Structures are given as structure tokens and as C-alpha cells.
Short mmCIF file of N, CA and C and ligand atoms in Angstrom, two decimals:
data_model
loop_
_atom_site.label_atom_id
_atom_site.label_comp_id
_atom_site.label_asym_id
_atom_site.label_seq_id
_atom_site.Cartn_x
_atom_site.Cartn_y
_atom_site.Cartn_z
N MET N 283 20.03 8.94 -2.84
CA MET N 283 19.50 9.11 -4.09
C MET N 283 17.96 9.43 -3.70
N THR N 284 17.34 10.46 -4.08
CA THR N 284 16.32 11.01 -3.93
C THR N 284 15.28 10.41 -4.15
N LYS N 285 13.65 9.96 -3.59
CA LYS N 285 12.70 9.17 -3.79
C LYS N 285 12.22 9.47 -5.06
N HIS N 286 12.50 10.61 -5.83
CA HIS N 286 11.93 10.59 -6.98
C HIS N 286 12.72 9.79 -7.82
N LYS N 287 13.97 9.44 -7.75
CA LYS N 287 14.73 8.93 -8.72
C LYS N 287 14.60 7.49 -8.20
N LYS N 288 14.42 7.28 -7.05
CA LYS N 288 14.31 5.40 -6.62
C LYS N 288 12.97 5.12 -7.62
N TYR N 289 11.82 6.10 -7.53
CA TYR N 289 10.74 5.46 -7.98
C TYR N 289 11.00 5.46 -9.67
N GLN N 290 11.82 6.45 -9.89
CA GLN N 290 12.04 6.47 -11.58
C GLN N 290 12.67 4.73 -12.09
N THR N 291 13.40 4.73 -10.94
CA THR N 291 14.55 3.50 -11.28
C THR N 291 13.52 2.23 -11.08
N LEU N 292 12.55 2.32 -10.46
CA LEU N 292 11.67 1.08 -9.85
C LEU N 292 10.31 0.99 -11.30
N LEU N 293 10.22 2.13 -11.57
CA LEU N 293 8.57 1.77 -12.33
C LEU N 293 8.62 0.75 -13.61
N PRO N 294 10.00 0.98 -14.45
CA PRO N 294 9.90 0.78 -15.71
C PRO N 294 10.39 -1.19 -14.94
N GLN N 295 11.12 -1.01 -14.10
CA GLN N 295 10.76 -2.83 -13.32
C GLN N 295 10.12 -3.20 -13.25
N VAL N 296 8.96 -2.23 -12.52
CA VAL N 296 8.24 -2.89 -11.84
C VAL N 296 6.50 -3.21 -13.23
N GLU N 297 7.08 -2.37 -14.36
CA GLU N 297 6.26 -2.66 -15.19
C GLU N 297 6.91 -4.23 -16.26
N SER N 298 8.13 -4.35 -16.18
CA SER N 298 8.31 -5.33 -16.85
C SER N 298 8.20 -6.34 -16.33
N LEU N 299 7.63 -6.84 -14.32
CA LEU N 299 8.01 -7.55 -13.90
C LEU N 299 6.41 -8.23 -13.87
N VAL N 300 5.73 -7.22 -14.31
CA VAL N 300 4.18 -7.23 -14.32
C VAL N 300 3.46 -7.93 -15.79
N ALA N 301 4.22 -7.17 -16.74
CA ALA N 301 3.71 -7.33 -17.87
C ALA N 301 3.51 -8.67 -18.43
N GLY N 302 4.58 -9.98 -18.13
CA GLY N 302 4.30 -11.17 -18.98
C GLY N 302 3.13 -11.83 -18.21
N GLU N 303 2.53 -11.29 -16.72
CA GLU N 303 1.99 -11.89 -16.05
C GLU N 303 0.35 -11.67 -15.24
N THR N 304 -0.68 -11.98 -15.86
CA THR N 304 -2.25 -11.80 -15.71
C THR N 304 -2.69 -12.42 -14.27
N ASP N 305 -1.72 -13.20 -13.12
CA ASP N 305 -2.01 -13.29 -12.04
C ASP N 305 -1.92 -11.98 -11.23
N MET N 306 -3.23 -11.34 -10.42
CA MET N 306 -2.77 -10.35 -9.51
C MET N 306 -2.51 -10.87 -8.64
N ILE N 307 -2.16 -11.99 -8.14
CA ILE N 307 -2.08 -12.07 -6.81
C ILE N 307 -0.13 -12.03 -6.82
N ALA N 308 0.36 -12.83 -7.80
CA ALA N 308 1.44 -13.08 -7.92
C ALA N 308 2.13 -11.30 -8.28
N ASN N 309 1.37 -10.71 -9.34
CA ASN N 309 1.74 -9.53 -9.36
C ASN N 309 2.37 -8.75 -8.21
N MET N 310 0.99 -8.78 -7.15
CA MET N 310 1.44 -8.45 -5.96
C MET N 310 2.66 -8.45 -5.11
N ALA N 311 2.47 -10.04 -4.77
CA ALA N 311 3.40 -10.35 -4.44
C ALA N 311 5.39 -9.47 -4.96
N ASN N 312 5.60 -9.72 -6.37
CA ASN N 312 6.67 -9.00 -6.76
C ASN N 312 6.57 -7.55 -6.32
N VAL N 313 5.51 -6.79 -6.71
CA VAL N 313 5.22 -5.33 -6.60
C VAL N 313 5.72 -5.35 -4.96
N ALA N 314 4.80 -5.99 -3.87
CA ALA N 314 5.37 -5.70 -2.65
C ALA N 314 7.25 -5.66 -2.70
N ALA N 315 7.64 -6.96 -2.71
CA ALA N 315 9.04 -7.02 -2.60
C ALA N 315 9.60 -6.36 -3.47
N ALA N 316 9.21 -5.62 -4.65
CA ALA N 316 10.45 -4.48 -4.82
C ALA N 316 10.45 -3.21 -4.61
N LEU N 317 9.00 -3.21 -3.63
CA LEU N 317 8.82 -1.93 -2.94
C LEU N 317 9.40 -1.98 -1.58
N HIS N 318 9.61 -2.70 -1.05
CA HIS N 318 9.86 -3.85 0.53
C HIS N 318 11.52 -3.22 0.03
N GLU N 319 12.58 -3.73 -0.70
CA GLU N 319 13.58 -3.57 -1.21
C GLU N 319 14.00 -2.72 -1.78
N ALA N 320 13.49 -1.89 -2.04
CA ALA N 320 13.76 -0.37 -3.04
C ALA N 320 14.09 0.57 -1.68
N PHE N 321 13.24 0.69 -0.85
CA PHE N 321 12.87 1.21 -0.02
C PHE N 321 13.04 1.21 1.73
N GLY N 322 13.36 -0.19 2.03
CA GLY N 322 13.58 -0.28 3.18
C GLY N 322 12.16 -0.14 4.28
N PHE N 323 11.10 -0.24 3.71
CA PHE N 323 9.71 -0.04 4.65
C PHE N 323 9.85 -0.66 5.84
N TRP N 324 8.80 -0.82 6.42
CA TRP N 324 8.65 -1.75 7.62
C TRP N 324 8.02 -2.83 7.35
N TRP N 325 6.73 -2.38 6.45
CA TRP N 325 5.58 -3.31 6.09
C TRP N 325 5.00 -3.02 4.60
N THR N 326 5.37 -3.64 3.84
CA THR N 326 4.89 -3.45 2.45
C THR N 326 4.28 -4.63 1.75
N GLY N 327 2.82 -4.15 1.93
CA GLY N 327 1.76 -5.64 1.21
C GLY N 327 0.60 -5.11 0.81
N PHE N 328 -0.17 -5.73 0.37
CA PHE N 328 -1.46 -5.86 0.10
C PHE N 328 -2.85 -6.18 0.94
N TYR N 329 -3.98 -5.71 0.78
CA TYR N 329 -5.17 -6.38 1.56
C TYR N 329 -6.18 -6.23 0.17
N ARG N 330 -7.05 -7.26 0.12
CA ARG N 330 -7.74 -8.05 -1.30
C ARG N 330 -9.28 -7.71 -0.68
N VAL N 331 -9.96 -7.29 -1.48
CA VAL N 331 -11.55 -6.92 -0.88
C VAL N 331 -12.26 -8.41 -0.94
N ASP N 332 -12.60 -8.67 -0.06
CA ASP N 332 -13.50 -9.96 0.08
C ASP N 332 -14.70 -9.52 0.37
N VAL N 333 -15.85 -9.24 -0.38
CA VAL N 333 -17.21 -8.98 0.28
C VAL N 333 -17.08 -7.70 1.50
N GLN N 334 -17.39 -7.72 2.63
CA GLN N 334 -17.43 -6.45 3.53
C GLN N 334 -16.28 -6.36 3.85
N GLN N 335 -15.03 -7.04 4.01
CA GLN N 335 -14.19 -6.97 4.69
C GLN N 335 -12.65 -6.93 3.59
N LEU N 336 -11.47 -6.36 4.10
CA LEU N 336 -10.09 -6.54 3.49
C LEU N 336 -9.49 -7.85 4.05
N VAL N 337 -8.98 -8.39 3.04
CA VAL N 337 -8.44 -9.49 4.13
C VAL N 337 -6.61 -9.98 3.60
N LEU N 338 -6.14 -10.02 4.54
CA LEU N 338 -5.01 -10.03 4.33
C LEU N 338 -4.10 -10.85 2.98
N GLY N 339 -3.31 -9.92 2.00
CA GLY N 339 -2.69 -10.31 0.32
C GLY N 339 -1.13 -10.56 0.90
N PRO N 340 -0.93 -10.78 -0.28
CA PRO N 340 0.98 -10.65 -0.53
C PRO N 340 1.91 -9.24 0.28
N PHE N 341 2.58 -9.97 1.09
CA PHE N 341 3.44 -8.97 2.17
C PHE N 341 4.82 -9.04 2.00
N GLN N 342 5.46 -8.35 2.50
CA GLN N 342 6.75 -8.45 2.95
C GLN N 342 6.76 -7.35 4.07
N GLY N 343 7.80 -8.06 5.38
CA GLY N 343 7.63 -7.57 6.78
C GLY N 343 6.81 -8.28 7.69
N PRO N 344 6.42 -7.94 8.91
CA PRO N 344 6.24 -9.01 10.11
C PRO N 344 5.00 -9.22 9.75
N ILE N 345 4.51 -10.19 10.40
CA ILE N 345 3.00 -10.68 10.46
C ILE N 345 1.87 -9.59 10.87
N ALA N 346 1.26 -9.65 9.76
CA ALA N 346 0.01 -8.38 10.17
C ALA N 346 -1.61 -9.12 10.40
N CYS N 347 -2.29 -8.21 10.74
CA CYS N 347 -4.04 -8.27 10.71
C CYS N 347 -3.94 -9.03 9.81
N THR N 348 -5.44 -9.89 9.86
CA THR N 348 -5.83 -10.92 8.22
C THR N 348 -6.61 -10.33 7.84
N ARG N 349 -8.05 -9.46 8.64
CA ARG N 349 -8.67 -8.90 8.21
C ARG N 349 -9.46 -7.61 8.83
N ILE N 350 -9.61 -6.75 8.21
CA ILE N 350 -9.92 -5.27 8.27
C ILE N 350 -11.69 -5.22 7.93
N PRO N 351 -12.23 -4.81 8.35
CA PRO N 351 -13.83 -4.44 8.48
C PRO N 351 -13.70 -2.84 7.31
N PHE N 352 -14.18 -2.91 6.49
CA PHE N 352 -15.07 -1.39 5.57
C PHE N 352 -14.91 -0.69 6.21
N GLY N 353 -14.61 0.85 6.03
CA GLY N 353 -14.21 1.72 6.86
C GLY N 353 -13.37 1.73 7.62
N ARG N 354 -12.95 0.71 8.60
CA ARG N 354 -11.79 0.79 9.73
C ARG N 354 -10.61 1.09 9.72
N GLY N 355 -9.78 1.49 10.07
CA GLY N 355 -8.31 1.91 10.13
C GLY N 355 -7.91 2.82 8.71
N VAL N 356 -6.87 2.78 8.58
CA VAL N 356 -6.46 3.57 7.66
C VAL N 356 -6.73 2.90 5.96
N CYS N 357 -6.87 1.30 5.96
CA CYS N 357 -7.01 0.56 4.92
C CYS N 357 -8.63 0.91 4.85
N GLY N 358 -9.39 0.01 5.58
CA GLY N 358 -10.68 0.67 5.70
C GLY N 358 -11.17 1.66 4.75
N THR N 359 -10.69 3.09 5.58
CA THR N 359 -10.78 4.09 4.98
C THR N 359 -10.37 4.25 3.78
N ALA N 360 -9.74 4.25 3.07
CA ALA N 360 -8.89 4.11 1.71
C ALA N 360 -9.97 3.50 0.98
N TRP N 361 -10.29 2.40 1.30
CA TRP N 361 -11.24 1.60 0.76
C TRP N 361 -12.70 2.21 0.64
N GLN N 362 -12.99 2.76 1.71
CA GLN N 362 -14.69 3.45 1.68
C GLN N 362 -14.17 4.82 0.95
N ARG N 363 -13.24 5.58 0.91
CA ARG N 363 -13.17 6.80 0.02
C ARG N 363 -12.84 6.65 -1.68
N ALA N 364 -12.24 5.78 -1.76
CA ALA N 364 -11.51 5.08 -2.84
C ALA N 364 -10.32 5.88 -3.34
N GLU N 365 -9.79 6.29 -2.32
CA GLU N 365 -8.38 7.44 -2.73
C GLU N 365 -7.57 6.95 -1.48
N THR N 366 -6.53 7.22 -2.14
CA THR N 366 -5.09 7.48 -1.26
C THR N 366 -5.32 8.35 0.36
N VAL N 367 -4.82 7.38 0.71
CA VAL N 367 -4.87 8.25 2.88
C VAL N 367 -3.42 8.13 3.03
N ILE N 368 -2.52 9.74 3.15
CA ILE N 368 -1.66 9.85 3.91
C ILE N 368 -1.65 9.76 5.45
N VAL N 369 -0.72 9.36 6.28
CA VAL N 369 -1.30 9.57 7.92
C VAL N 369 0.19 9.27 8.18
N PRO N 370 0.51 10.92 8.44
CA PRO N 370 1.97 11.04 8.98
C PRO N 370 2.32 10.93 9.96
N ASN N 371 1.25 10.44 11.22
CA ASN N 371 1.72 10.04 12.42
C ASN N 371 0.67 9.28 12.79
N VAL N 372 0.42 7.81 12.84
CA VAL N 372 -0.67 6.54 12.64
C VAL N 372 -0.83 7.17 14.21
N HIS N 373 -0.67 7.37 15.44
CA HIS N 373 -1.40 7.72 16.72
C HIS N 373 -2.13 8.72 16.63
N ASP N 374 -2.24 9.56 15.89
CA ASP N 374 -3.66 11.02 15.36
C ASP N 374 -4.49 10.62 14.40
N PHE N 375 -4.40 9.48 14.24
CA PHE N 375 -5.23 8.65 13.40
C PHE N 375 -6.42 7.86 14.21
N ALA N 376 -7.74 8.88 13.83
CA ALA N 376 -8.91 7.91 14.77
C ALA N 376 -8.68 6.64 14.45
N GLY N 377 -8.90 5.40 15.23
CA GLY N 377 -9.39 4.41 14.43
C GLY N 377 -7.82 3.31 13.82
N HIS N 378 -6.94 4.10 13.85
CA HIS N 378 -5.79 3.46 12.94
C HIS N 378 -5.52 1.78 14.04
N ILE N 379 -5.53 0.96 13.11
CA ILE N 379 -5.21 -0.43 13.61
C ILE N 379 -3.92 -0.78 13.46
N ALA N 380 -3.36 -0.77 15.09
CA ALA N 380 -2.20 -0.87 15.19
C ALA N 380 -1.53 -2.62 15.21
N CYS N 381 -1.04 -3.16 13.76
CA CYS N 381 -0.72 -4.37 13.73
C CYS N 381 0.69 -4.56 14.21
N SER N 382 1.73 -3.33 14.59
CA SER N 382 2.64 -3.16 14.72
C SER N 382 2.93 -2.20 15.86
N SER N 383 3.59 -2.37 16.53
CA SER N 383 3.63 -0.91 17.65
C SER N 383 5.03 0.08 17.08
N ALA N 384 5.59 -0.44 16.13
CA ALA N 384 7.06 0.25 15.45
C ALA N 384 6.10 0.67 14.39
N SER N 385 4.76 0.76 14.02
CA SER N 385 4.77 1.90 12.67
C SER N 385 4.07 3.17 13.22
N ASN N 386 5.02 4.24 12.38
CA ASN N 386 4.41 5.42 12.65
C ASN N 386 4.15 6.40 12.10
N SER N 387 4.33 5.78 10.44
CA SER N 387 3.59 6.26 9.43
C SER N 387 3.07 5.86 8.58
N GLU N 388 2.20 6.27 7.66
CA GLU N 388 1.35 5.17 6.62
C GLU N 388 1.04 5.57 5.68
N ILE N 389 1.00 4.87 4.70
CA ILE N 389 0.14 5.22 3.39
C ILE N 389 -0.62 4.26 2.71
N VAL N 390 -1.82 4.41 2.52
CA VAL N 390 -2.86 3.31 1.84
C VAL N 390 -3.29 3.83 0.26
N VAL N 391 -2.86 3.00 -0.90
CA VAL N 391 -3.17 3.47 -1.71
C VAL N 391 -4.51 2.42 -2.45
N PRO N 392 -5.62 2.62 -2.80
CA PRO N 392 -6.72 1.81 -3.42
C PRO N 392 -5.99 1.33 -4.73
N VAL N 393 -6.38 -0.19 -4.86
CA VAL N 393 -6.48 -0.60 -6.40
C VAL N 393 -7.95 -0.71 -6.83
N ILE N 394 -7.66 0.33 -7.88
CA ILE N 394 -9.19 0.47 -8.68
C ILE N 394 -9.43 -0.32 -10.05
N ARG N 395 -10.74 -1.17 -10.18
CA ARG N 395 -10.42 -1.85 -11.55
C ARG N 395 -12.05 -1.86 -11.87
N ASP N 396 -12.25 -1.12 -12.95
CA ASP N 396 -13.73 -1.37 -13.29
C ASP N 396 -14.49 0.46 -12.35
N ASN N 397 -13.66 1.17 -12.05
CA ASN N 397 -14.44 1.75 -10.85
C ASN N 397 -14.79 1.40 -9.52
N ARG N 398 -13.93 0.18 -9.24
CA ARG N 398 -14.26 -0.35 -7.90
C ARG N 398 -12.95 -0.85 -7.47
N VAL N 399 -13.08 -0.35 -5.84
CA VAL N 399 -11.62 -0.68 -5.28
C VAL N 399 -11.85 -2.75 -4.98
N ILE N 400 -10.57 -3.45 -5.60
CA ILE N 400 -10.26 -4.00 -5.45
C ILE N 400 -9.19 -4.97 -4.63
N ALA N 401 -8.76 -4.12 -4.42
CA ALA N 401 -8.05 -4.24 -2.80
C ALA N 401 -6.98 -2.44 -2.79
N VAL N 402 -6.12 -3.09 -1.87
CA VAL N 402 -5.07 -1.75 -1.38
C VAL N 402 -4.17 -2.13 -1.16
N LEU N 403 -2.85 -1.03 -1.67
CA LEU N 403 -1.75 -1.19 -0.95
C LEU N 403 -1.20 -0.43 0.36
N ASP N 404 -1.00 -1.13 1.45
CA ASP N 404 -0.71 -0.69 2.33
C ASP N 404 0.59 -0.32 2.86
N ILE N 405 1.47 0.48 3.06
CA ILE N 405 2.84 0.41 3.34
C ILE N 405 2.91 1.28 4.82
N ASP N 406 3.65 0.81 5.77
CA ASP N 406 3.90 1.42 6.89
C ASP N 406 5.87 1.74 6.80
N SER N 407 5.95 2.74 7.80
CA SER N 407 7.03 2.98 8.34
C SER N 407 7.29 2.93 9.50
N THR N 408 8.65 3.06 10.00
CA THR N 408 8.83 3.86 11.48
C THR N 408 9.43 4.96 11.93
N ALA N 409 9.63 5.25 10.38
CA ALA N 409 9.69 7.15 10.54
C ALA N 409 8.36 8.18 10.53
N PHE N 410 8.32 8.80 11.69
CA PHE N 410 7.00 9.85 11.14
C PHE N 410 7.17 10.35 9.62
N ASN N 411 6.23 11.19 9.38
CA ASN N 411 6.25 11.71 7.99
C ASN N 411 6.83 11.12 6.99
N THR N 412 6.69 9.99 6.79
CA THR N 412 7.46 9.39 5.85
C THR N 412 6.82 9.73 4.44
N PHE N 413 5.58 9.31 4.34
CA PHE N 413 4.94 9.35 2.82
C PHE N 413 4.09 10.89 2.30
N ASP N 414 4.36 11.22 1.38
CA ASP N 414 3.82 12.42 0.19
C ASP N 414 3.24 12.49 -0.84
N GLU N 415 3.20 13.70 -1.37
CA GLU N 415 2.52 13.45 -2.96
C GLU N 415 2.98 12.61 -3.45
N THR N 416 4.58 13.11 -3.43
CA THR N 416 5.53 11.86 -4.65
C THR N 416 5.31 10.47 -4.66
N ASP N 417 5.14 9.85 -3.12
CA ASP N 417 5.20 8.42 -2.52
C ASP N 417 3.52 8.67 -3.82
N LYS N 418 2.42 9.10 -3.47
CA LYS N 418 1.46 8.96 -3.55
C LYS N 418 1.19 9.17 -5.52
N HIS N 419 1.50 10.00 -5.75
CA HIS N 419 1.92 9.69 -7.32
C HIS N 419 2.51 8.81 -7.93
N TYR N 420 3.61 7.92 -7.48
CA TYR N 420 3.96 7.03 -7.98
C TYR N 420 3.70 5.69 -7.83
N LEU N 421 3.03 5.94 -6.24
CA LEU N 421 2.19 4.04 -6.03
C LEU N 421 1.12 4.25 -7.00
N GLU N 422 0.35 5.56 -7.08
CA GLU N 422 -1.26 5.18 -7.69
C GLU N 422 -1.01 5.00 -9.63
N GLN N 423 0.22 5.24 -9.60
CA GLN N 423 1.16 4.44 -11.13
C GLN N 423 1.23 2.78 -11.16
N ILE N 424 2.02 2.37 -9.63
CA ILE N 424 2.10 1.02 -9.69
C ILE N 424 0.91 0.35 -9.28
N VAL N 425 0.47 0.84 -8.75
CA VAL N 425 -0.87 -0.45 -8.75
C VAL N 425 -1.27 -0.30 -10.33
N GLY N 426 -1.44 0.72 -10.70
CA GLY N 426 -2.34 0.94 -11.68
C GLY N 426 -1.95 -0.30 -13.04
N MET N 427 -0.63 -0.64 -12.60
CA MET N 427 0.07 -1.47 -13.56
C MET N 427 -0.35 -2.68 -13.25
N LEU N 428 -0.84 -3.52 -12.27
CA LEU N 428 -0.67 -4.40 -11.42
C LEU N 428 -1.78 -5.72 -12.36
N1 SME I 771 -2.40 0.14 10.01
C1 SME I 771 -3.57 -0.37 9.21
C2 SME I 771 -3.96 -2.23 9.24
C3 SME I 771 -2.85 -2.41 8.57
S1 SME I 771 -1.04 -2.96 9.11
O1 SME I 771 -0.07 -1.39 8.88
C4 SME I 771 -0.34 -3.67 8.48
C5 SME I 771 -4.72 -0.24 8.85
O2 SME I 771 -5.10 1.04 10.00
O3 SME I 771 -5.93 0.07 8.36
#
């Protein structure tokens, strides 16, 4: 199944998962699980904005760094820019925070509410060049549903 098709299948599932629930953390937990299961990513999860730093939220995968300062790493950069950051090779990204040495590519999508970044969705892959504009397109839609 193409990536496009997988996302097309996932979108209505995510929509119904989050529709009846207003608690953002519960929704983040289910969205992380749904994405992780569907694609078999290495690490799939959220960091939430906590004043000057990001703090680890619901995730699937190995243990991870708990706090990331504004502007640091891929996550802090996506927060600072308030836009999605796609990293084809994390070893080429200056300031990348290696929570796991198995990660080789990454995408970070900001969760924006009322023009403010309130969290980021971070996905790590053990393969290089995993993420592209298709992932950006669908993941931005998914975080918009939270
Ligand atoms: N690599 C991220 C840190 C979070 S872990 O990948 C789960 C970064 O550079 O921001």
C-alpha cells in the first residue's frame, strides 16, 4: 500500500478517535499509537510546550529525552519556526538531538492553536529519507484534528 493510501485510510480513523474526546493528552496518545502501528515508525510522539521548553508527552517507541529548549534540535527548531521540519538525514542537521542512535531521518510537525505552537509531533525513522511532502500534508491535517 502506498503511503498516500495508508494516510487516506488513517484519516477517518483518527477523526473518529478524537471526535468524542476533548482531552488533548488522551488524543495525542491515541494519535501516536495509530500512526506508530500503521507505519511501523521507530519513534512516534508528542512534546508539549511548557513555558521555555518542550516536555515529553504521549509517545510510542523507546524512551526519549524529556526536555528540549526552544530552538534546539529538530523539535525546538520546528517550534521556533512554527512550521514542519523534514530532515532526510539527521546526521547532517546541526544541533540534532540524538535520543536514539538508531534514528536516521525525522519529521517534526507543530501543533498550532490560536496562532501559537502548543506542541510538536515528532516522528523518527531508522531509514534515511523517510519523510516527504506527503507526510507533511497528512500529518499537518492529523495534528489539526487533536
Ligand atoms: N531528535 C529530536 C529529539 C527528540 S527524539 O528524536 C524522540 C530533536 O532533534 O529534536
